[in-house]
PDB file of C-alpha atoms in Angstrom:
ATOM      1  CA  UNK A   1     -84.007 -63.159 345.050  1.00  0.00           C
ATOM      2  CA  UNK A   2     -87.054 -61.703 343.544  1.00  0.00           C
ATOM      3  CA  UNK A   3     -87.008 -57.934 342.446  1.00  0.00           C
ATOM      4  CA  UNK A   4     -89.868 -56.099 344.626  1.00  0.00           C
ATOM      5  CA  UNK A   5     -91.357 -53.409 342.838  1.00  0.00           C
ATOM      6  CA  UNK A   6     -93.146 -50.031 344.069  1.00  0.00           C
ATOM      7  CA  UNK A   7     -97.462 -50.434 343.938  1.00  0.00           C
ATOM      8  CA  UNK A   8    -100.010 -51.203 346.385  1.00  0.00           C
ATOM      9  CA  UNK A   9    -101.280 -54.537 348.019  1.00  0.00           C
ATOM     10  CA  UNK A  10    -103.068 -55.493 351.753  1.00  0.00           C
ATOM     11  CA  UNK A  11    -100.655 -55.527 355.122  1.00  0.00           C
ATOM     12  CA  UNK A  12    -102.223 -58.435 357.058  1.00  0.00           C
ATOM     13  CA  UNK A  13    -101.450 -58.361 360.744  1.00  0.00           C
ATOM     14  CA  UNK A  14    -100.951 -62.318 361.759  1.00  0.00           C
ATOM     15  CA  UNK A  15    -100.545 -61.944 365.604  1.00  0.00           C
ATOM     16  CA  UNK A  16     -99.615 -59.352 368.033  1.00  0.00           C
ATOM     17  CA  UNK A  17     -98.023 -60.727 370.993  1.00  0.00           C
ATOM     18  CA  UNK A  18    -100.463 -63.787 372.072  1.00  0.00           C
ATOM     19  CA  UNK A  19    -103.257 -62.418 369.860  1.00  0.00           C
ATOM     20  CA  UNK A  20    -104.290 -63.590 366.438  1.00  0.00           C
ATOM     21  CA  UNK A  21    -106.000 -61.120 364.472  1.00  0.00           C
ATOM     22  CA  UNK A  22    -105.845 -61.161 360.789  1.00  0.00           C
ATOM     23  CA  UNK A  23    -106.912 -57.460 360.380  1.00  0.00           C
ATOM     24  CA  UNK A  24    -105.842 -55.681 356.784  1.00  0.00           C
ATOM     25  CA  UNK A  25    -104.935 -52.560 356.152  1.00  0.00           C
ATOM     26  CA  UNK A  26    -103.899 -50.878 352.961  1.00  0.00           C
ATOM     27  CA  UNK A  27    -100.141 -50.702 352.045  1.00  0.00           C
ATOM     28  CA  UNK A  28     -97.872 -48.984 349.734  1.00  0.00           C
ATOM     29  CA  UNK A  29     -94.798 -50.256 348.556  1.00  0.00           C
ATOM     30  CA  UNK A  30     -92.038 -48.102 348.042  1.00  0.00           C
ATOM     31  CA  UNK A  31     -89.257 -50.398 346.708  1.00  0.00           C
ATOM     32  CA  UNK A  32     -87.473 -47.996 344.748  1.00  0.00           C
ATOM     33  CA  UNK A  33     -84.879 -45.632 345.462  1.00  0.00           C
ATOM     34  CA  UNK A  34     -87.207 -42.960 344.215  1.00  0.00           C
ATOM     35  CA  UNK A  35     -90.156 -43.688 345.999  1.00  0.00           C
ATOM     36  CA  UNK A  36     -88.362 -44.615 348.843  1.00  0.00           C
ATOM     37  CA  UNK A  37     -86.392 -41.580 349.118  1.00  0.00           C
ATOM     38  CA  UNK A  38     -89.862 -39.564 349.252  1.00  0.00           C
ATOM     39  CA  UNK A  39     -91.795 -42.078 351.596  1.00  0.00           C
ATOM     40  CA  UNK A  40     -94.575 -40.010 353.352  1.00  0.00           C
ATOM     41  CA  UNK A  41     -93.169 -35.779 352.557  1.00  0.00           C
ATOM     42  CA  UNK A  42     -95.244 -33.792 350.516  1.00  0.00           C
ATOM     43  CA  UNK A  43     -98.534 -35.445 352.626  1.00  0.00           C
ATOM     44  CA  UNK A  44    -100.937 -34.186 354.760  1.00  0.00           C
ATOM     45  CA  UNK A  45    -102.503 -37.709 356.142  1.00  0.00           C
ATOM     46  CA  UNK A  46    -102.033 -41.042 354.901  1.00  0.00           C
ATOM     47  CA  UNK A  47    -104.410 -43.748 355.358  1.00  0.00           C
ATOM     48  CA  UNK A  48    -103.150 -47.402 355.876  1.00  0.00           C
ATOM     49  CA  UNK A  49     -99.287 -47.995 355.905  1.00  0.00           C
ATOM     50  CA  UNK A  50     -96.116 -47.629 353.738  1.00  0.00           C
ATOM     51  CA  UNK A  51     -94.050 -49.991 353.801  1.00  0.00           C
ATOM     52  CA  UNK A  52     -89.882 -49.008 352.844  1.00  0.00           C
ATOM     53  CA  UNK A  53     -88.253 -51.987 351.309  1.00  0.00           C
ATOM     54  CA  UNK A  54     -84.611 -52.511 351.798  1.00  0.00           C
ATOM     55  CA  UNK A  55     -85.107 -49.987 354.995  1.00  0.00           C
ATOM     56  CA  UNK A  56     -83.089 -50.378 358.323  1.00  0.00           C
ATOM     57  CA  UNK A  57     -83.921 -46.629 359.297  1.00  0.00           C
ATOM     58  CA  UNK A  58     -85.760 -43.403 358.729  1.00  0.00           C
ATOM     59  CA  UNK A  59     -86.044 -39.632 359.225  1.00  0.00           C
ATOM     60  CA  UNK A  60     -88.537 -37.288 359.105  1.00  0.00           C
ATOM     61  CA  UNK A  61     -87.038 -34.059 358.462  1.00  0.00           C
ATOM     62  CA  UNK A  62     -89.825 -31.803 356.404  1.00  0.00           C
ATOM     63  CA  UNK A  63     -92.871 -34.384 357.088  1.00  0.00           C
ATOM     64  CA  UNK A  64     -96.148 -32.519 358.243  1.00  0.00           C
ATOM     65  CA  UNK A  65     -97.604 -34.759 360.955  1.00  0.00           C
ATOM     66  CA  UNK A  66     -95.858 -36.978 363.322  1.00  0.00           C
ATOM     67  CA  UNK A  67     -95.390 -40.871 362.011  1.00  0.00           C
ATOM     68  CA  UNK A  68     -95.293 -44.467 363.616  1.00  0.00           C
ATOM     69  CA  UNK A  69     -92.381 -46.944 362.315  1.00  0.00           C
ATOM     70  CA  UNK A  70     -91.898 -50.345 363.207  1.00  0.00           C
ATOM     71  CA  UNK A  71     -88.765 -51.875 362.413  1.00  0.00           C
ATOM     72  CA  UNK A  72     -89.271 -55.184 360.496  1.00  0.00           C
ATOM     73  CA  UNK A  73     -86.428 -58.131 360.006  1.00  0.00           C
ATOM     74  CA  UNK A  74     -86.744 -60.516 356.965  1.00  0.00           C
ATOM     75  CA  UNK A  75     -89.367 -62.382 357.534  1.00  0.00           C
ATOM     76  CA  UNK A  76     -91.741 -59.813 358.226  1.00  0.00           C
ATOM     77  CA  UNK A  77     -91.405 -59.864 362.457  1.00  0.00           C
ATOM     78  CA  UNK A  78     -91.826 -56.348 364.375  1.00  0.00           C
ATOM     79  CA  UNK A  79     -88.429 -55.821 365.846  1.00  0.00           C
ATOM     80  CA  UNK A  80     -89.333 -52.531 367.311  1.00  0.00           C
ATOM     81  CA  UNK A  81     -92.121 -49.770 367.027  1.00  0.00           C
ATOM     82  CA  UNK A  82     -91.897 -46.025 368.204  1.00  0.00           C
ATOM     83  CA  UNK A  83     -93.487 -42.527 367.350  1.00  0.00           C
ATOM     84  CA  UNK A  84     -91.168 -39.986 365.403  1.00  0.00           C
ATOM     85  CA  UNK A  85     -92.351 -36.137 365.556  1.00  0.00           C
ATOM     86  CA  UNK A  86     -91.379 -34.224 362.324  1.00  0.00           C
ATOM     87  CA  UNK A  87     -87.831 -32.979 361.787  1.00  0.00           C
ATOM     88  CA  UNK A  88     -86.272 -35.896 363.851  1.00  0.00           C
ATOM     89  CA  UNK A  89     -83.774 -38.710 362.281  1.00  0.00           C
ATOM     90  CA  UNK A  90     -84.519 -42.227 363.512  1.00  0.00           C
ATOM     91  CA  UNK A  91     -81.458 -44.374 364.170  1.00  0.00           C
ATOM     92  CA  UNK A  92     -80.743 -47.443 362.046  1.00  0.00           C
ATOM     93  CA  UNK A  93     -82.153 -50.646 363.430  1.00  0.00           C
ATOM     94  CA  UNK A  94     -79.130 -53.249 362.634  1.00  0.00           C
ATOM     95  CA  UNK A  95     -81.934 -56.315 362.202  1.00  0.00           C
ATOM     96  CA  UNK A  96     -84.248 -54.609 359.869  1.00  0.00           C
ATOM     97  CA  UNK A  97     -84.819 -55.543 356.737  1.00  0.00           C
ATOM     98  CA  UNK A  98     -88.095 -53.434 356.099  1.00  0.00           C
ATOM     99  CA  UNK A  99     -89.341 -49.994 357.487  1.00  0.00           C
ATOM    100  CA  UNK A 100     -93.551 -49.782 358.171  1.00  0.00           C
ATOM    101  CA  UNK A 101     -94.783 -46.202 358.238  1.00  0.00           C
ATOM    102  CA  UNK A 102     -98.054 -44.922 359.131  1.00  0.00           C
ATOM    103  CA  UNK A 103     -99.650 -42.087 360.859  1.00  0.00           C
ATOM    104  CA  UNK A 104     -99.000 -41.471 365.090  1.00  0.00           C
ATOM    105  CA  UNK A 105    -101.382 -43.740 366.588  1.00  0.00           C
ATOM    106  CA  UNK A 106    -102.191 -45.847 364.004  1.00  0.00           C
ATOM    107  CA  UNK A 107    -100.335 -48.683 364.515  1.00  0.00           C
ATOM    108  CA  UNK A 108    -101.442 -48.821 368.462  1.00  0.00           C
ATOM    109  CA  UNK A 109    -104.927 -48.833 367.107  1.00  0.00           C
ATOM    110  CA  UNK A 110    -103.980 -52.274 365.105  1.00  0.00           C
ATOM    111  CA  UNK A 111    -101.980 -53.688 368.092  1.00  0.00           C
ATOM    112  CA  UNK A 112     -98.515 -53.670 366.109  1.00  0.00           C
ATOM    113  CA  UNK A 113     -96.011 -54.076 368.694  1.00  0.00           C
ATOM    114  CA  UNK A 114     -92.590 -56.120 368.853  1.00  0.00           C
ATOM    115  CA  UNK A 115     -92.987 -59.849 368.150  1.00  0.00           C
ATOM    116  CA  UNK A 116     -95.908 -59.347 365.658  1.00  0.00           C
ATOM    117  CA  UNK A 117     -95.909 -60.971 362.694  1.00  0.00           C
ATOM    118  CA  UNK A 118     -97.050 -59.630 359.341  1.00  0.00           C
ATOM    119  CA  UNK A 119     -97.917 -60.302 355.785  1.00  0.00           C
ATOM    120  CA  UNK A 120     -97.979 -58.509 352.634  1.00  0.00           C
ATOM    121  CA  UNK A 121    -100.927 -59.323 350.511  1.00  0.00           C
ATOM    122  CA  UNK A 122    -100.251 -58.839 346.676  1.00  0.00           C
ATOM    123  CA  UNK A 123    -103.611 -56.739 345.162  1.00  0.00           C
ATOM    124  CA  UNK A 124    -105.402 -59.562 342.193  1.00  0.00           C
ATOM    125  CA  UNK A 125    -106.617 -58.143 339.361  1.00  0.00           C
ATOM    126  CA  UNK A 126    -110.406 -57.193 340.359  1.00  0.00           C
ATOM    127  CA  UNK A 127    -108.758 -54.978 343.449  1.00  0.00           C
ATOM    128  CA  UNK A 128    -109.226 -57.956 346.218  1.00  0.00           C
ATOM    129  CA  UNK A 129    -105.703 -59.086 347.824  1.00  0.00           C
ATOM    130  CA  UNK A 130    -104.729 -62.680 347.841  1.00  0.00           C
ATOM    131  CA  UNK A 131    -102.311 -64.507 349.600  1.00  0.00           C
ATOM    132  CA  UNK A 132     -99.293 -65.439 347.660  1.00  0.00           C
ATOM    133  CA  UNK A 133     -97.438 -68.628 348.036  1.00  0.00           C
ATOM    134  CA  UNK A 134     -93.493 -67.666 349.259  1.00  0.00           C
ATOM    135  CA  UNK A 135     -90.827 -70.021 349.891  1.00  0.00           C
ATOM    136  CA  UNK A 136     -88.732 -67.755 352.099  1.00  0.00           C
ATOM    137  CA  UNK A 137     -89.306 -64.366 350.436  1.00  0.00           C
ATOM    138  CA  UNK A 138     -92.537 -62.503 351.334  1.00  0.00           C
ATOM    139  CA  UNK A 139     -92.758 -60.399 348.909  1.00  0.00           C
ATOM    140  CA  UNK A 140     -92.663 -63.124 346.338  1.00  0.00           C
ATOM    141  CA  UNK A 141     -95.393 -61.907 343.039  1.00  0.00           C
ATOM    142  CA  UNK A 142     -94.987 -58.661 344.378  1.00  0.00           C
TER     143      UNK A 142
END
């Protein structure tokens, strides 16, 4: 199993329901306990999406703005997405493998729903993302 690390790369959105889009957005990685024990607090706005790897659930007790999640399994499939207003605790989602955060609203705006599929694009060295080639783990080169 390959070690993820924290950083940033691209989320690419495959499809969403019987749409194929391919949009990107920027994502943070928060693979460590550390990083994923302070996910979005201490922020006013984020722009693009943070992604909590191993994640099955979230809260967001002393967050400043209210946050979509979306509920991801292994291989990078939208289980579930809902809004969460501040000072709430999200139950655990049994299938997830991966939490996706981002601001209220956002993720409607990309058409993230259940069933979508997703990809994590590692960042190359001049700042452009690239696909990377994964037999089974998606965050392979991550």
């Amino acid at each position: 199993m390959t070690r993820r690390q924290d950083g940033n790369a691209q989320l690419r959105i495959i499809a969403t329901g019987m749409t194929v889009t391919g949009m990107t957005v920027p994502l943070e990685i928060a693979a460590s306990f550390r990083a994923r024990s302070r996910g979005l607090l201490g922020r006013d706005d984020f722009e693009g999406a943070l992604l909590l790897t191993p994640a099955s659930g979230v809260h967001t007790w002393r967050m400043r703005f209210a946050i979509d999640v979306a509920y991801l399994d292994r291989d990078l499939t939208v289980l579930s997405v809902r809004t969460m207003r501040p000072g709430r605790l999200g139950a655990p989602h049994l299938r997830a493998r991966h939490v996706l955060e981002s601001t209220a609203g956002a993720m409607a705006r990309w058409g993230l729903c259940a069933g979508a599929r997703v990809e994590v694009l590692s960042r190359g060295a001049h700042g452009r993302a690239h696909e990377e080639a994964h037999d089974g783990d998606p965050f392979q080169g991550l």
